[in-house]
Backbone as a printed PyTorch tensor [residue, N CA C, xyz], in Angstrom:
tensor([[[ -5.1160,  21.6840,  20.9070],
         [ -5.3740,  20.7970,  21.9210],
         [ -5.3260,  19.1690,  20.7630]],

        [[ -4.8910,  19.5770,  19.4810],
         [ -4.8190,  18.1970,  18.9280],
         [ -3.2560,  17.8870,  19.5760]],

        [[ -1.9100,  19.1150,  19.7370],
         [ -1.4610,  18.7380,  19.7810],
         [ -0.7190,  17.9300,  21.4510]],

        [[ -2.0440,  17.9830,  22.6130],
         [ -2.2320,  17.9250,  23.5610],
         [ -2.0400,  16.0040,  23.3730]],

        [[ -3.1830,  15.8380,  22.4920],
         [ -3.3790,  14.1900,  22.2340],
         [ -1.9660,  13.8200,  21.5670]],

        [[ -1.5100,  14.5710,  20.6450],
         [ -0.0960,  13.8270,  20.4280],
         [  0.9270,  13.7670,  21.1980]],

        [[  1.0570,  15.0700,  22.0860],
         [  1.8240,  14.4020,  23.1260],
         [  1.6710,  13.5380,  24.0530]],

        [[  0.6170,  13.1610,  24.5450],
         [ -0.1580,  12.1680,  25.4100],
         [  0.2440,  10.9380,  24.6730]],

        [[  0.4140,  10.9250,  23.3470],
         [  0.0170,   9.8720,  22.5070],
         [  1.8880,   9.1880,  22.6570]],

        [[  2.7660,  10.2320,  22.4820],
         [  3.9250,   9.9720,  22.3990],
         [  4.6070,   9.4900,  23.5160]],

        [[  3.8830,  10.3490,  24.7080],
         [  4.4350,  10.0620,  25.7120],
         [  4.0940,   8.6360,  26.0800]],

        [[  3.0370,   8.4770,  26.1530],
         [  2.1300,   6.5430,  26.2580],
         [  3.1140,   5.6080,  25.7230]],

        [[  2.8620,   6.1170,  24.6420],
         [  4.0690,   4.7580,  23.3980],
         [  4.9900,   4.5770,  23.8640]],

        [[  5.8140,   6.1430,  24.1230],
         [  7.6880,   5.9720,  24.8840],
         [  7.7200,   5.3380,  26.1250]],

        [[  6.4770,   5.4190,  27.0850],
         [  6.7530,   4.9100,  28.2750],
         [  6.3550,   3.5780,  27.8940]],

        [[  5.3090,   3.2560,  27.4680],
         [  5.1230,   1.5880,  27.1060],
         [  6.4040,   0.8930,  26.1130]],

        [[  7.0970,   1.4070,  25.6740],
         [  7.8410,   1.2840,  25.0180],
         [  9.2930,   0.6780,  25.7820]],

        [[  9.8290,   1.5200,  26.8740],
         [ 10.6740,   1.7960,  28.0230],
         [ 10.3290,   0.6030,  28.9740]],

        [[  9.3310,   0.4860,  29.1740],
         [  8.9330,  -0.6170,  30.2850],
         [  8.7980,  -1.8720,  29.2730]],

        [[  8.3880,  -2.0210,  28.1800],
         [  8.9940,  -3.5950,  27.3150],
         [ 10.4970,  -3.7240,  27.2960]],

        [[ 11.3650,  -2.6530,  27.0290],
         [ 12.7460,  -3.0350,  27.1370],
         [ 12.9150,  -3.5960,  28.4910]],

        [[ 12.5950,  -2.4600,  29.2110],
         [ 13.0380,  -2.9710,  31.0020],
         [ 12.7030,  -4.7070,  31.3720]],

        [[ 11.2110,  -5.3080,  30.8780],
         [ 11.2540,  -6.2950,  31.1040],
         [ 12.1340,  -7.3180,  29.9990]],

        [[ 12.5540,  -7.2700,  28.6750],
         [ 12.6370,  -7.9760,  28.1440],
         [ 14.2740,  -8.1690,  28.3100]],

        [[ 15.0090,  -7.2500,  28.9540],
         [ 15.9580,  -6.9590,  29.4630],
         [ 16.1940,  -7.6600,  30.8220]],

        [[ 15.1410,  -8.0090,  31.8350],
         [ 15.2010,  -8.5870,  33.3110],
         [ 14.8820, -10.5020,  32.8240]],

        [[ 14.7160, -10.6190,  31.4310],
         [ 14.3390, -11.8920,  31.2900],
         [ 15.3700, -12.7080,  30.8380]],

        [[ 16.4130, -11.6580,  29.6420],
         [ 18.1240, -12.2080,  29.5990],
         [ 18.2810, -11.8390,  30.5000]],

        [[ 18.6240, -11.0820,  31.2660],
         [ 19.7840, -11.2960,  32.3000],
         [ 19.4610, -12.2100,  33.4940]],

        [[ 18.0830, -13.2880,  33.4620],
         [ 17.8690, -14.4560,  34.4790],
         [ 18.2450, -15.1010,  33.7340]],

        [[ 17.9970, -15.2720,  32.3190],
         [ 18.6230, -16.1970,  30.9810],
         [ 19.7800, -16.3780,  31.3250]],

        [[ 20.5960, -15.2230,  31.0410],
         [ 22.2430, -15.4430,  31.6560],
         [ 22.5670, -16.4140,  32.4970]],

        [[ 21.6940, -15.6270,  34.1220],
         [ 21.8340, -16.5780,  35.1580],
         [ 22.1330, -17.6730,  35.1670]],

        [[ 21.0110, -18.3540,  34.6800],
         [ 20.6370, -19.7400,  34.6700],
         [ 21.4300, -20.4780,  33.6870]],

        [[ 22.3220, -19.4160,  32.7070],
         [ 23.1790, -20.5700,  31.9310],
         [ 24.4490, -20.3530,  32.8210]],

        [[ 24.7120, -19.9890,  33.1380],
         [ 26.0390, -19.7450,  33.8630],
         [ 25.8810, -20.4020,  34.5590]],

        [[ 24.7420, -20.5650,  35.6130],
         [ 24.4190, -21.7180,  36.5760],
         [ 24.7760, -23.2800,  36.2610]],

        [[ 24.3910, -23.1390,  35.2950],
         [ 23.8170, -24.5510,  34.8080],
         [ 25.1210, -24.8330,  34.2150]],

        [[ 26.1280, -23.9330,  33.5640],
         [ 27.6550, -24.7100,  33.4760],
         [ 28.5750, -24.7740,  33.9960]],

        [[ 28.2990, -24.2600,  35.4470],
         [ 29.3040, -24.4720,  36.8400],
         [ 28.5580, -25.3160,  37.9630]],

        [[ 27.2670, -25.1480,  38.4740],
         [ 26.6910, -26.1350,  38.9410],
         [ 25.2210, -27.3860,  38.0920]],

        [[ 25.1380, -26.6590,  37.6240],
         [ 24.1640, -27.4170,  37.3030],
         [ 22.7410, -26.8030,  37.5870]],

        [[ 21.6220, -27.6080,  36.6810],
         [ 20.0150, -26.7600,  37.2480],
         [ 19.3050, -27.9830,  37.5280]],

        [[ 18.3800, -27.0450,  38.5410],
         [ 17.2880, -27.6180,  39.3040],
         [ 16.4520, -28.3090,  38.1010]],

        [[ 15.1650, -29.3680,  38.4650],
         [ 14.1150, -29.4050,  37.5180],
         [ 13.4450, -28.1450,  37.2820]],

        [[ 13.5750, -27.3540,  37.9400],
         [ 12.1850, -26.3020,  38.6510],
         [ 13.1930, -25.1890,  37.3780]],

        [[ 14.6830, -24.7370,  37.8290],
         [ 15.2950, -24.3150,  36.6140],
         [ 15.6750, -24.4840,  35.5530]],

        [[ 15.3050, -26.0580,  34.9150],
         [ 15.4830, -26.2720,  33.5380],
         [ 14.1690, -25.6500,  32.9410]],

        [[ 13.3990, -25.9540,  34.0550],
         [ 11.4500, -25.5550,  33.3690],
         [ 11.9400, -23.9720,  33.1370]],

        [[ 12.6840, -23.2060,  34.0370],
         [ 12.3220, -21.8880,  33.9660],
         [ 13.1660, -21.3260,  32.5120]],

        [[ 14.2030, -21.9300,  32.4420],
         [ 14.8480, -21.5920,  31.5690],
         [ 14.7730, -21.7440,  30.2210]],

        [[ 13.6370, -23.1560,  29.8520],
         [ 12.9180, -23.6490,  28.5360],
         [ 11.7590, -22.1350,  28.4520]],

        [[ 10.8360, -22.0260,  29.0350],
         [  9.8490, -21.0980,  29.4250],
         [ 10.9960, -19.6120,  28.9550]],

        [[ 11.8550, -19.1620,  29.3340],
         [ 12.4870, -18.1820,  29.1970],
         [ 12.8600, -18.0780,  27.4950]],

        [[ 13.7050, -19.1780,  27.2760],
         [ 14.0190, -19.0910,  25.8270],
         [ 12.6840, -19.3730,  25.1300]],

        [[ 11.6500, -19.6200,  25.2890],
         [ 10.5710, -19.6580,  24.0750],
         [ 10.0430, -18.4970,  24.7820]],

        [[ 10.1320, -17.6520,  25.1690],
         [  9.1820, -16.2470,  25.3670],
         [ 10.5690, -15.1380,  24.9360]],

        [[ 11.6470, -15.2620,  24.8210],
         [ 12.7310, -14.5160,  23.8940],
         [ 13.1550, -14.8610,  22.6820]],

        [[ 12.1980, -16.7370,  22.1290],
         [ 12.4200, -16.9470,  20.9160],
         [ 11.1140, -15.5440,  20.4510]],

        [[ 10.2460, -15.6660,  20.7630],
         [  9.0290, -14.3840,  20.4020],
         [  9.1610, -13.4560,  20.0230]],

        [[ 10.4190, -12.8580,  19.8350],
         [ 10.7840, -11.1360,  19.7960],
         [ 11.6500, -11.1710,  19.2120]]])
């Protein structure tokens, strides 16, 4: 009984950690794309806001 609860807790923690890592990776990838675009073509005001927001969010981590 206790092992089942512990296994479920471990599985949930592993799943949550995996989702968080995947989300952070997506944010970092988008940040890199915007930085590359900024260097080659420049960014629109909307893209600059998006990059600023991404930078703020990633700085928290």
